[in-house]
Short mmCIF file of C-alpha atoms in Angstrom, two decimals:
data_model
loop_
_atom_site.label_atom_id
_atom_site.label_comp_id
_atom_site.label_asym_id
_atom_site.label_seq_id
_atom_site.Cartn_x
_atom_site.Cartn_y
_atom_site.Cartn_z
CA UNK X 143 -109.90 134.33 73.17
CA UNK X 144 -107.56 136.49 71.11
CA UNK X 145 -104.92 133.78 70.50
CA UNK X 146 -102.33 135.38 68.21
CA UNK X 147 -102.84 139.04 67.35
CA UNK X 148 -100.94 140.77 64.58
CA UNK X 149 -100.85 144.51 63.97
CA UNK X 150 -101.28 146.21 61.62
CA UNK X 151 -103.43 144.13 59.25
CA UNK X 152 -102.44 146.17 56.20
CA UNK X 153 -99.61 148.56 55.45
CA UNK X 154 -98.23 150.31 52.40
CA UNK X 155 -94.66 151.57 52.55
CA UNK X 156 -92.32 153.37 50.20
CA UNK X 157 -88.95 151.83 49.38
CA UNK X 158 -86.45 152.70 52.09
CA UNK X 159 -88.99 153.29 54.86
CA UNK X 160 -88.80 151.32 58.09
CA UNK X 161 -91.61 149.39 59.74
CA UNK X 162 -92.20 147.15 62.74
CA UNK X 163 -94.78 144.38 62.62
CA UNK X 164 -96.16 143.44 66.00
CA UNK X 165 -97.27 140.05 67.26
CA UNK X 166 -98.76 139.27 70.66
CA UNK X 167 -100.07 135.99 72.05
CA UNK X 168 -102.10 135.14 75.10
CA UNK X 169 -101.65 131.36 75.03
CA UNK X 170 -98.52 131.26 77.20
CA UNK X 171 -96.63 129.51 74.39
CA UNK X 172 -92.86 129.43 74.57
CA UNK X 173 -91.91 129.59 70.90
CA UNK X 174 -92.84 132.25 68.37
CA UNK X 175 -92.23 132.46 64.63
CA UNK X 176 -92.37 134.90 61.74
CA UNK X 177 -93.21 133.59 58.27
CA UNK X 178 -93.77 135.22 54.93
CA UNK X 179 -96.16 133.84 52.35
CA UNK X 180 -95.66 134.62 48.69
CA UNK X 181 -97.64 133.25 45.74
CA UNK X 182 -96.40 129.78 44.82
CA UNK X 183 -93.84 129.80 47.63
CA UNK X 184 -95.76 128.55 50.62
CA UNK X 185 -94.74 129.64 54.11
CA UNK X 186 -91.09 130.52 54.54
CA UNK X 187 -89.56 131.02 57.97
CA UNK X 188 -87.90 134.40 58.53
CA UNK X 189 -86.92 134.25 62.21
CA UNK X 190 -88.02 132.36 65.26
CA UNK X 191 -87.69 132.55 69.01
CA UNK X 192 -87.57 129.18 70.73
CA UNK X 193 -88.03 130.82 74.12
CA UNK X 194 -88.01 134.21 75.76
CA UNK X 195 -84.61 135.82 75.33
CA UNK X 196 -83.52 133.83 72.28
CA UNK X 197 -83.90 134.43 68.56
CA UNK X 198 -82.58 132.54 65.53
CA UNK X 199 -82.54 132.96 61.79
CA UNK X 200 -84.83 130.96 59.58
CA UNK X 201 -84.75 130.33 55.85
CA UNK X 202 -85.07 133.95 54.63
CA UNK X 203 -83.74 136.35 57.32
CA UNK X 204 -82.01 138.94 55.13
CA UNK X 205 -83.47 142.43 55.46
CA UNK X 206 -85.25 141.69 58.73
CA UNK X 207 -84.59 141.93 62.44
CA UNK X 208 -86.62 140.61 65.35
CA UNK X 209 -87.11 141.29 69.04
CA UNK X 210 -88.61 138.92 71.58
CA UNK X 211 -89.74 141.64 73.95
CA UNK X 212 -91.16 139.25 76.54
CA UNK X 213 -92.93 135.90 76.49
CA UNK X 214 -96.04 137.42 74.89
CA UNK X 215 -94.56 139.63 72.18
CA UNK X 216 -92.37 139.04 69.14
CA UNK X 217 -91.82 141.89 66.67
CA UNK X 218 -90.42 141.90 63.15
CA UNK X 219 -88.63 144.96 61.83
CA UNK X 220 -87.85 146.02 58.29
CA UNK X 221 -85.11 148.64 58.56
CA UNK X 222 -85.14 149.71 54.89
CA UNK X 223 -88.08 148.24 53.04
CA UNK X 224 -87.60 146.90 49.52
CA UNK X 225 -90.22 145.89 46.91
CA UNK X 226 -89.06 142.26 47.26
CA UNK X 227 -90.42 142.36 50.82
CA UNK X 228 -93.97 142.83 49.57
CA UNK X 229 -95.70 139.82 51.08
CA UNK X 230 -98.15 138.55 53.66
CA UNK X 231 -96.46 138.08 57.02
CA UNK X 232 -97.70 135.56 59.55
CA UNK X 233 -96.78 135.22 63.18
CA UNK X 234 -97.16 131.81 64.79
CA UNK X 235 -96.71 130.31 68.23
CA UNK X 236 -95.90 126.84 69.52
CA UNK X 237 -96.18 125.55 73.06
CA UNK X 238 -92.71 124.01 73.24
CA UNK X 239 -90.11 123.71 70.52
CA UNK X 240 -88.25 120.46 70.50
CA UNK X 241 -87.42 117.32 68.58
CA UNK X 242 -90.91 115.95 69.07
CA UNK X 243 -92.91 118.90 67.85
CA UNK X 244 -96.23 117.17 67.63
CA UNK X 245 -98.16 120.21 68.74
CA UNK X 246 -99.62 122.40 66.02
CA UNK X 247 -98.58 125.99 65.55
CA UNK X 248 -101.18 128.70 66.06
CA UNK X 249 -101.19 131.49 63.51
CA UNK X 250 -102.31 135.08 63.49
CA UNK X 251 -104.38 136.40 60.60
CA UNK X 252 -101.43 138.05 58.92
CA UNK X 253 -100.15 141.49 57.95
CA UNK X 254 -100.42 142.39 54.27
CA UNK X 255 -97.46 144.57 53.42
CA UNK X 256 -96.91 146.35 50.12
CA UNK X 257 -93.65 148.13 49.34
CA UNK X 258 -93.85 150.63 46.50
CA UNK Q 226 -83.86 122.03 48.07
CA UNK Q 227 -87.50 121.47 48.84
CA UNK Q 228 -87.78 119.13 51.79
CA UNK Q 229 -91.59 119.10 51.67
CA UNK Q 230 -93.30 119.03 48.30
CA UNK Q 231 -96.90 119.47 47.32
CA UNK Q 232 -96.78 118.91 43.60
CA UNK Q 233 -100.36 119.85 42.80
CA UNK Q 234 -100.90 123.62 43.02
CA UNK Q 235 -104.64 123.16 42.67
CA UNK Q 236 -107.33 120.49 42.70
CA UNK Q 237 -111.02 120.59 41.80
CA UNK Q 238 -113.43 118.03 43.25
CA UNK Q 239 -117.19 117.62 43.00
CA UNK Q 240 -119.14 118.19 46.19
CA UNK Q 241 -119.79 114.88 47.94
CA UNK Q 242 -116.83 113.11 46.35
CA UNK Q 243 -113.46 112.33 47.90
CA UNK Q 244 -110.65 114.91 47.88
CA UNK Q 245 -107.11 113.54 48.02
CA UNK Q 246 -104.23 115.93 48.65
CA UNK Q 247 -100.68 114.65 48.42
CA UNK Q 248 -97.39 115.56 50.03
CA UNK Q 249 -93.86 114.16 49.66
CA UNK Q 250 -90.88 114.72 51.92
CA UNK Q 251 -87.18 113.99 51.73
CA UNK Q 252 -85.84 114.17 55.30
CA UNK Q 253 -86.05 110.88 57.24
CA UNK Q 254 -85.64 112.80 60.49
CA UNK Q 255 -89.16 114.23 60.34
CA UNK Q 256 -91.26 112.58 63.03
CA UNK Q 257 -94.58 114.42 62.82
CA UNK Q 258 -96.59 115.58 59.87
CA UNK Q 259 -99.36 118.13 60.01
CA UNK Q 260 -101.99 119.52 57.67
CA UNK Q 261 -103.19 123.10 57.89
CA UNK Q 262 -106.11 124.72 56.14
CA UNK Q 263 -106.08 128.35 55.08
CA UNK Q 264 -108.94 130.57 54.00
CA UNK Q 265 -108.30 133.90 52.25
CA UNK Q 266 -107.39 136.77 54.57
CA UNK Q 267 -106.96 134.39 57.51
CA UNK Q 268 -104.02 132.58 59.05
CA UNK Q 269 -103.52 128.83 58.60
CA UNK Q 270 -105.41 126.66 61.07
CA UNK Q 271 -104.43 123.18 62.17
CA UNK Q 272 -106.46 120.36 60.68
CA UNK Q 273 -104.94 116.97 61.49
CA UNK Q 274 -101.56 115.41 62.23
CA UNK Q 275 -99.85 112.04 62.22
CA UNK Q 276 -96.85 110.63 64.02
CA UNK Q 277 -94.19 108.84 62.03
CA UNK Q 278 -94.86 105.68 64.01
CA UNK Q 279 -98.39 105.46 62.63
CA UNK Q 280 -99.70 104.96 59.12
CA UNK Q 281 -103.18 106.38 59.51
CA UNK Q 282 -104.99 108.96 61.58
CA UNK Q 283 -108.67 109.75 61.24
CA UNK Q 284 -110.74 112.67 62.50
CA UNK Q 285 -114.29 112.83 61.22
CA UNK Q 286 -114.25 113.46 57.47
CA UNK Q 287 -110.46 113.86 57.45
CA UNK Q 288 -107.96 111.01 57.27
CA UNK Q 289 -104.22 111.30 56.86
CA UNK Q 290 -102.20 108.35 55.54
CA UNK Q 291 -98.44 108.04 55.90
CA UNK Q 292 -96.22 105.79 53.79
CA UNK Q 293 -92.78 106.08 55.39
CA UNK Q 294 -91.00 103.89 52.87
CA UNK Q 295 -92.20 106.15 50.06
CA UNK Q 296 -91.83 109.32 52.17
CA UNK Q 297 -95.36 110.21 51.15
CA UNK Q 298 -98.46 111.34 52.97
CA UNK Q 299 -101.94 112.11 51.82
CA UNK Q 300 -104.99 113.85 53.21
CA UNK Q 301 -108.38 112.38 52.34
CA UNK Q 302 -111.55 114.41 52.78
CA UNK Q 303 -114.77 112.51 52.39
CA UNK Q 304 -117.37 113.62 51.60
CA UNK Q 305 -116.08 116.94 50.30
CA UNK Q 306 -118.14 119.99 51.26
CA UNK Q 307 -118.20 123.56 49.92
CA UNK Q 308 -116.56 124.83 53.10
CA UNK Q 309 -113.55 122.66 52.33
CA UNK Q 310 -112.56 125.04 49.53
CA UNK Q 311 -109.29 126.48 50.83
CA UNK Q 312 -105.52 126.19 50.53
CA UNK Q 313 -104.06 123.16 52.32
CA UNK Q 314 -100.50 123.16 53.59
CA UNK Q 315 -98.58 120.04 54.48
CA UNK Q 316 -95.92 120.53 57.19
CA UNK Q 317 -93.21 118.23 58.48
CA UNK Q 318 -91.71 118.54 61.94
CA UNK Q 319 -88.53 117.09 63.36
CA UNK Q 320 -84.75 117.47 63.36
CA UNK Q 321 -85.50 120.74 65.15
CA UNK Q 322 -87.31 122.09 62.10
CA UNK Q 323 -90.81 122.74 60.88
CA UNK Q 324 -90.99 122.83 57.07
CA UNK Q 325 -94.07 123.74 55.05
CA UNK Q 326 -95.00 122.71 51.53
CA UNK Q 327 -96.13 125.31 49.01
CA UNK Q 328 -99.79 124.45 49.42
CA UNK Q 329 -102.58 123.01 47.29
CA UNK Q 330 -105.68 125.07 46.50
CA UNK Q 331 -108.77 122.87 46.73
CA UNK Q 332 -111.93 123.90 44.87
CA UNK Q 333 -115.13 122.06 45.74
CA UNK Q 334 -117.49 122.25 42.80
CA UNK Q 335 -121.29 122.32 43.32
#
């Protein structure tokens, strides 16, 4: 049972380099999310995809792009990495997004990204 | 503006005693509240949730209480065990949003 798989687990980039973080799920969930976690800031939503073929901005989308490649995969791209993007990135899935979101999200184990 | 607040960054509790983690919210449109637990180098995992139409939900050692009039919820862990040492995130769902608090780091002391 893989659940939510994130690759890579660790990455160090230089300022200005580009990078794509991958997320794949095998739970047949409709919605997928990208969060970043910074010390003292909790989990902040970058982008989400309510269903295959749709993507929307979250709280902190600047400097990022996303692609919902198919139902299983949701990637996050940093086109020109900046030190402020040093963070731990989590991908999450949810069965169905809606007003009554009583189902819990399922998270991957994160990608630790350092921008020098 | 912080819609979900966890005002205690950290909490230390003796093993065997009760741990109480608090969370406040501002948006009346939230209709479900969830608690997640996070160990270092792992993703958050779901712990327990409560609907806005209830005031208590219990699952083993974990109980969540909701006070809608005060817009406040709390997670009680009793008895606290060493494996409970982790960061706990409160999350509120509704109004087409899922908002997380900043987390509370719980230390269970031997």
